[in-house]
């Protein structure tokens, strides 16, 4: 009786697994219906933050990814930087960023959302990333760069 119950239960489980697969058609159809990780989010570039002449280190990783047709600048969970007023995220034309920057050499991505932790910023669709070599954390009030990542 125990073997009959076990065999019947196994047949029921096997049938439940096969019937949905049979409705799909083929393995290639099933895989095509599911987006891969690469389709969901693809890495464009990344770099590690370095500190620029500050007592408080800027740490973590900046990366630009493409997701759902948008380019997003992301900071990872290890991101941390100095505190200050009017802190901005900027894209800078050079690969390294000096303490003070000229207006012609950067564009503002947005206000820094948090001094620490993961965060993301949608980049304008018409932005040419080849024009910029780094992302910087910059205090607009005092024209002071806290840190940057070469991207």
Coordinates of N, CA and C in Angstrom, one line a residue:
X1 N 0.8 -1.2 0.0 CA 0.0 0.0 0.0 C 0.9 1.3 0.0
X2 N 2.0 1.2 0.8 CA 2.9 2.3 0.9 C 3.5 2.6 -0.5
X3 N 3.9 1.6 -1.2 CA 4.5 1.8 -2.5 C 3.5 2.3 -3.5
X4 N 2.3 1.9 -3.4 CA 1.2 2.4 -4.3 C 0.9 3.9 -4.1
X5 N 0.9 4.3 -2.8 CA 0.7 5.7 -2.5 C 1.9 6.5 -3.0
X6 N 3.1 6.0 -2.8 CA 4.3 6.7 -3.2 C 4.3 6.8 -4.8
X7 N 4.0 5.7 -5.5 CA 4.0 5.7 -6.9 C 2.9 6.7 -7.5
X8 N 1.7 6.7 -6.9 CA 0.7 7.5 -7.3 C 1.0 9.0 -7.1
X9 N 1.6 9.3 -5.9 CA 2.0 10.7 -5.6 C 3.1 11.1 -6.6
X10 N 4.1 10.3 -6.9 CA 5.1 10.6 -7.9 C 4.5 10.9 -9.2
X11 N 3.6 10.1 -9.7 CA 2.9 10.3 -11.0 C 2.2 11.6 -11.0
X12 N 1.5 12.0 -9.9 CA 0.8 13.2 -9.8 C 1.8 14.4 -9.9
X13 N 2.9 14.4 -9.2 CA 3.9 15.4 -9.3 C 4.5 15.5 -10.7
X14 N 4.8 14.4 -11.3 CA 5.4 14.4 -12.6 C 4.4 15.0 -13.6
X15 N 3.2 14.6 -13.5 CA 2.1 15.2 -14.4 C 2.0 16.7 -14.3
X16 N 2.0 17.2 -13.0 CA 1.9 18.6 -12.8 C 3.1 19.3 -13.4
X17 N 4.3 18.7 -13.4 CA 5.5 19.3 -14.0 C 5.5 19.3 -15.5
X18 N 5.0 18.2 -16.1 CA 5.0 18.1 -17.5 C 3.9 18.8 -18.2
X19 N 2.7 18.9 -17.7 CA 1.6 19.6 -18.4 C 1.9 21.0 -18.7
X20 N 2.4 21.9 -17.7 CA 2.7 23.2 -18.1 C 3.8 23.3 -19.1
X21 N 4.8 22.4 -19.1 CA 5.9 22.5 -20.0 C 5.3 22.1 -21.4
X22 N 4.4 21.2 -21.5 CA 3.8 20.8 -22.8 C 3.0 22.0 -23.4
X23 N 2.4 22.8 -22.5 CA 1.7 24.0 -23.0 C 2.6 25.0 -23.6
X24 N 3.9 25.1 -23.2 CA 4.8 26.1 -23.7 C 5.3 25.7 -25.1
X25 N 5.5 24.5 -25.4 CA 5.9 24.1 -26.7 C 7.3 23.6 -26.8
X26 N 8.3 24.3 -26.4 CA 9.7 23.9 -26.5 C 10.5 24.6 -25.5
X27 N 11.7 24.1 -25.2 CA 12.6 24.7 -24.3 C 13.0 26.1 -24.8
X28 N 13.3 26.2 -26.1 CA 13.7 27.5 -26.7 C 12.6 28.6 -26.6
X29 N 11.4 28.1 -26.7 CA 10.2 29.1 -26.5 C 10.2 29.5 -25.1
X30 N 10.4 28.6 -24.2 CA 10.3 29.0 -22.7 C 11.4 29.9 -22.4
X31 N 12.7 29.7 -22.9 CA 13.8 30.6 -22.6 C 13.6 32.0 -23.3
X32 N 13.0 32.0 -24.4 CA 12.8 33.3 -25.1 C 11.7 34.1 -24.4
X33 N 10.8 33.4 -23.8 CA 9.7 34.2 -23.1 C 10.2 34.8 -21.8
X34 N 11.3 34.4 -21.3 CA 11.9 34.9 -20.0 C 13.1 35.8 -20.3
X35 N 13.1 37.0 -19.9 CA 14.3 37.9 -20.1 C 15.5 37.4 -19.3
X36 N 16.6 37.5 -19.9 CA 17.9 37.1 -19.2 C 18.3 38.3 -18.3
X37 N 19.2 38.0 -17.5 CA 19.8 39.1 -16.6 C 20.4 40.2 -17.4
X38 N 21.1 39.8 -18.5 CA 21.7 40.8 -19.4 C 20.7 41.8 -20.0
X39 N 19.5 41.2 -20.3 CA 18.4 42.1 -20.9 C 17.8 43.0 -19.8
X40 N 17.9 42.6 -18.6 CA 17.3 43.4 -17.5 C 18.2 44.6 -17.2
X41 N 19.5 44.3 -17.1 CA 20.4 45.4 -16.7 C 21.8 45.1 -17.3
X42 N 22.3 46.0 -18.0 CA 23.7 45.7 -18.6 C 24.6 46.9 -18.2
X43 N 25.8 46.4 -17.8 CA 26.8 47.4 -17.3 C 27.5 48.1 -18.5
X44 N 27.5 49.4 -18.4 CA 28.2 50.2 -19.4 C 29.6 50.5 -18.9
X45 N 29.8 51.0 -17.7 CA 31.1 51.3 -17.1 C 31.0 51.4 -15.6
X46 N 32.1 51.3 -15.0 CA 32.1 51.4 -13.5 C 33.5 51.9 -13.0
X47 N 33.6 52.4 -11.8 CA 34.8 52.8 -11.2 C 34.7 53.0 -9.7
X48 N 35.8 52.9 -9.0 CA 35.9 53.1 -7.6 C 36.0 54.6 -7.2
X49 N 35.3 55.0 -6.2 CA 35.5 56.4 -5.7 C 36.8 56.5 -5.0
X50 N 37.4 57.7 -5.2 CA 38.6 58.1 -4.5 C 38.3 59.5 -3.9
X51 N 39.0 59.8 -2.8 CA 38.8 61.0 -2.1 C 39.7 62.1 -2.7
X52 N 39.2 63.3 -2.7 CA 39.9 64.5 -3.1 C 40.1 65.5 -1.9
X53 N 41.3 65.4 -1.3 CA 41.7 66.4 -0.3 C 40.6 66.7 0.7
X54 N 40.1 65.6 1.3 CA 39.1 65.7 2.4 C 39.5 64.9 3.6
X55 N 39.1 65.3 4.8 CA 39.3 64.5 6.0 C 38.5 63.2 6.0
X56 N 37.3 63.3 5.4 CA 36.4 62.2 5.3 C 36.5 61.5 3.9
X57 N 36.8 60.2 3.9 CA 37.0 59.5 2.6 C 35.6 59.4 1.9
X58 N 35.7 59.4 0.6 CA 34.6 59.0 -0.3 C 34.9 57.6 -0.8
X59 N 34.0 56.6 -0.5 CA 34.2 55.2 -0.8 C 33.1 54.7 -1.6
X60 N 33.3 53.5 -2.2 CA 32.2 52.8 -2.9 C 32.5 52.7 -4.4
X61 N 31.5 52.2 -5.1 CA 31.6 52.0 -6.6 C 30.5 52.8 -7.3
X62 N 30.9 53.5 -8.3 CA 29.9 54.1 -9.2 C 29.8 53.3 -10.5
X63 N 28.7 53.1 -11.0 CA 28.5 52.4 -12.3 C 27.4 53.0 -13.1
X64 N 27.5 52.9 -14.4 CA 26.4 53.3 -15.3 C 25.9 52.0 -15.9
X65 N 24.6 51.8 -15.8 CA 24.0 50.6 -16.3 C 22.9 51.1 -17.3
X66 N 22.5 50.2 -18.2 CA 21.3 50.4 -19.0 C 20.2 49.4 -18.6
X67 N 19.1 50.0 -18.3 CA 17.9 49.2 -17.9 C 16.7 49.7 -18.5
X68 N 15.9 48.9 -19.1 CA 14.7 49.3 -19.7 C 14.8 50.5 -20.6
X69 N 15.9 50.6 -21.4 CA 16.1 51.7 -22.3 C 16.6 53.0 -21.7
X70 N 16.9 53.0 -20.4 CA 17.4 54.2 -19.7 C 18.8 53.9 -19.2
X71 N 19.7 54.9 -19.2 CA 21.0 54.8 -18.6 C 20.9 55.3 -17.2
X72 N 21.4 54.6 -16.2 CA 21.2 54.9 -14.8 C 22.6 54.9 -14.2
X73 N 22.9 56.0 -13.5 CA 24.2 56.1 -12.7 C 23.8 55.6 -11.3
X74 N 24.5 54.6 -10.9 CA 24.3 53.9 -9.6 C 25.5 54.0 -8.7
X75 N 25.2 54.2 -7.4 CA 26.2 54.1 -6.4 C 25.9 52.8 -5.6
X76 N 26.9 52.0 -5.2 CA 26.6 50.8 -4.5 C 26.4 51.0 -3.0
X77 N 26.1 50.0 -2.3 CA 25.8 50.1 -0.8 C 27.0 50.5 0.0
X78 N 28.2 50.4 -0.6 CA 29.4 50.8 0.2 C 29.7 52.3 0.0
X79 N 28.9 53.0 -0.8 CA 29.1 54.4 -1.0 C 29.0 55.2 0.3
X80 N 29.9 56.1 0.5 CA 29.9 57.0 1.7 C 30.8 58.2 1.3
X81 N 30.4 59.4 1.8 CA 31.1 60.6 1.4 C 31.0 61.6 2.6
X82 N 31.8 62.7 2.5 CA 31.7 63.8 3.5 C 30.4 64.4 3.4
X83 N 30.0 65.0 4.5 CA 28.8 65.8 4.6 C 29.0 67.2 4.3
X84 N 28.0 67.9 3.8 CA 28.1 69.3 3.4 C 26.8 69.9 2.9
X85 N 26.8 71.2 2.6 CA 25.6 71.8 2.1 C 25.6 71.7 0.5
X86 N 24.5 71.7 -0.1 CA 24.3 71.8 -1.5 C 25.2 70.8 -2.3
X87 N 25.2 69.5 -1.9 CA 26.1 68.5 -2.5 C 25.4 68.0 -3.8
X88 N 26.2 68.0 -4.8 CA 25.7 67.6 -6.1 C 26.4 66.4 -6.7
X89 N 25.8 65.6 -7.6 CA 26.4 64.6 -8.4 C 26.7 65.2 -9.7
X90 N 27.9 65.2 -10.2 CA 28.2 65.8 -11.5 C 29.0 64.8 -12.3
X91 N 28.9 65.0 -13.6 CA 29.7 64.3 -14.6 C 30.8 65.3 -15.0
X92 N 32.1 64.9 -14.9 CA 33.2 65.8 -15.2 C 33.9 65.3 -16.5
X93 N 34.4 66.3 -17.2 CA 35.0 65.9 -18.5 C 36.3 65.1 -18.4
X94 N 37.1 65.3 -17.4 CA 38.4 64.6 -17.2 C 38.2 63.3 -16.5
X95 N 39.3 62.5 -16.5 CA 39.3 61.2 -15.8 C 39.6 61.4 -14.3
X96 N 40.2 62.5 -13.9 CA 40.4 62.8 -12.5 C 39.8 64.2 -12.3
X97 N 39.4 64.5 -11.0 CA 38.6 65.7 -10.7 C 39.4 66.5 -9.7
X98 N 39.7 67.8 -10.0 CA 40.4 68.6 -9.0 C 39.5 69.0 -7.9
X99 N 40.1 69.6 -6.8 CA 39.3 70.1 -5.7 C 38.2 71.1 -6.2
X100 N 38.6 72.1 -6.9 CA 37.7 73.1 -7.5 C 37.5 72.9 -9.0
X101 N 36.3 73.0 -9.5 CA 36.0 72.7 -10.9 C 35.4 74.0 -11.6
X102 N 35.7 74.1 -12.9 CA 35.1 75.2 -13.7 C 33.8 74.7 -14.3
X103 N 32.9 75.7 -14.4 CA 31.5 75.4 -14.9 C 31.5 74.7 -16.2
X104 N 32.5 75.1 -17.1 CA 32.5 74.5 -18.4 C 32.9 73.0 -18.5
X105 N 33.4 72.5 -17.4 CA 34.0 71.2 -17.4 C 33.0 70.1 -16.8
X106 N 31.8 70.4 -16.4 CA 30.9 69.5 -15.8 C 29.5 69.7 -16.1
X107 N 28.6 68.7 -15.9 CA 27.2 68.9 -15.9 C 26.6 68.3 -14.6
X108 N 25.6 68.9 -14.1 CA 25.0 68.4 -12.8 C 24.0 67.3 -13.2
X109 N 24.2 66.2 -12.6 CA 23.2 65.1 -12.7 C 22.0 65.3 -11.8
X110 N 22.3 65.8 -10.6 CA 21.3 66.0 -9.6 C 21.8 66.2 -8.2
X111 N 20.9 66.6 -7.3 CA 21.3 66.7 -5.9 C 21.7 65.3 -5.4
X112 N 22.7 65.2 -4.5 CA 23.0 63.9 -3.9 C 21.9 63.5 -3.0
X113 N 21.4 62.3 -3.2 CA 20.2 61.8 -2.5 C 20.5 61.4 -1.1
X114 N 21.7 60.9 -0.8 CA 22.1 60.5 0.5 C 23.6 60.4 0.6
X115 N 24.2 60.7 1.7 CA 25.6 60.7 1.9 C 26.2 59.3 2.0
X116 N 25.3 58.3 2.1 CA 25.8 57.0 2.2 C 24.7 56.0 1.6
X117 N 25.2 54.9 1.1 CA 24.4 53.8 0.6 C 24.0 53.9 -0.9
X118 N 23.3 52.8 -1.3 CA 22.9 52.7 -2.7 C 21.9 53.8 -3.1
X119 N 22.1 54.2 -4.3 CA 21.2 55.2 -4.9 C 21.4 55.3 -6.4
X120 N 20.4 55.8 -7.1 CA 20.5 55.8 -8.6 C 20.0 57.1 -9.1
X121 N 20.5 57.5 -10.3 CA 20.2 58.8 -11.0 C 20.0 58.4 -12.5
X122 N 18.8 58.7 -13.0 CA 18.6 58.5 -14.4 C 19.3 59.6 -15.2
X123 N 20.1 59.2 -16.2 CA 20.8 60.1 -17.0 C 20.0 60.5 -18.2
X124 N 20.1 61.8 -18.7 CA 19.4 62.2 -19.9 C 19.7 61.4 -21.1
X125 N 18.7 61.1 -21.9 CA 18.8 60.2 -23.1 C 19.8 60.8 -24.1
X126 N 19.8 62.1 -24.2 CA 20.7 62.7 -25.2 C 22.1 63.0 -24.7
X127 N 22.5 62.6 -23.5 CA 23.8 62.8 -22.9 C 24.8 61.9 -23.6
X128 N 25.9 62.4 -24.1 CA 27.0 61.7 -24.8 C 28.0 61.3 -23.7
X129 N 28.0 60.1 -23.2 CA 28.9 59.6 -22.2 C 30.3 59.8 -22.5
X130 N 30.7 59.7 -23.8 CA 32.0 59.9 -24.3 C 32.6 61.2 -23.9
X131 N 31.8 62.2 -23.6 CA 32.2 63.5 -23.3 C 32.7 63.7 -21.8
X132 N 32.5 62.6 -21.0 CA 32.8 62.7 -19.6 C 33.6 61.5 -19.2
X133 N 34.6 61.8 -18.3 CA 35.5 60.7 -17.9 C 35.3 60.3 -16.4
X134 N 34.5 61.0 -15.7 CA 34.3 60.7 -14.3 C 33.0 61.3 -13.7
X135 N 32.6 60.7 -12.6 CA 31.5 61.2 -11.8 C 32.0 61.7 -10.5
X136 N 31.6 62.9 -10.1 CA 32.1 63.5 -8.8 C 31.0 63.8 -7.9
X137 N 31.4 63.8 -6.6 CA 30.5 64.3 -5.5 C 31.1 65.7 -5.2
X138 N 30.3 66.7 -5.4 CA 30.8 68.1 -5.4 C 29.9 69.0 -4.6
X139 N 30.5 69.8 -3.7 CA 29.7 70.8 -2.9 C 29.7 72.1 -3.8
X140 N 28.5 72.5 -4.3 CA 28.4 73.6 -5.1 C 28.6 74.9 -4.3
X141 N 28.1 74.9 -3.1 CA 28.2 76.2 -2.3 C 29.7 76.6 -2.1
X142 N 30.6 75.7 -1.9 CA 32.0 76.1 -1.7 C 32.9 75.7 -2.9
X143 N 32.4 75.1 -4.0 CA 33.1 74.6 -5.1 C 34.2 73.7 -4.6
X144 N 33.8 72.6 -3.9 CA 34.8 71.7 -3.4 C 34.3 70.3 -3.8
X145 N 35.3 69.5 -4.4 CA 35.0 68.1 -4.8 C 35.3 67.2 -3.6
X146 N 34.4 66.4 -3.2 CA 34.6 65.5 -2.1 C 35.3 64.2 -2.6
X147 N 34.9 63.7 -3.7 CA 35.5 62.5 -4.3 C 35.0 62.3 -5.7
X148 N 35.6 61.3 -6.4 CA 35.2 61.0 -7.8 C 35.5 59.6 -8.1
X149 N 34.8 59.1 -9.1 CA 35.1 57.8 -9.7 C 35.4 57.9 -11.2
X150 N 36.5 57.4 -11.6 CA 36.8 57.4 -13.1 C 35.9 56.4 -13.8
X151 N 35.0 56.9 -14.7 CA 34.1 56.0 -15.4 C 34.4 56.0 -16.9

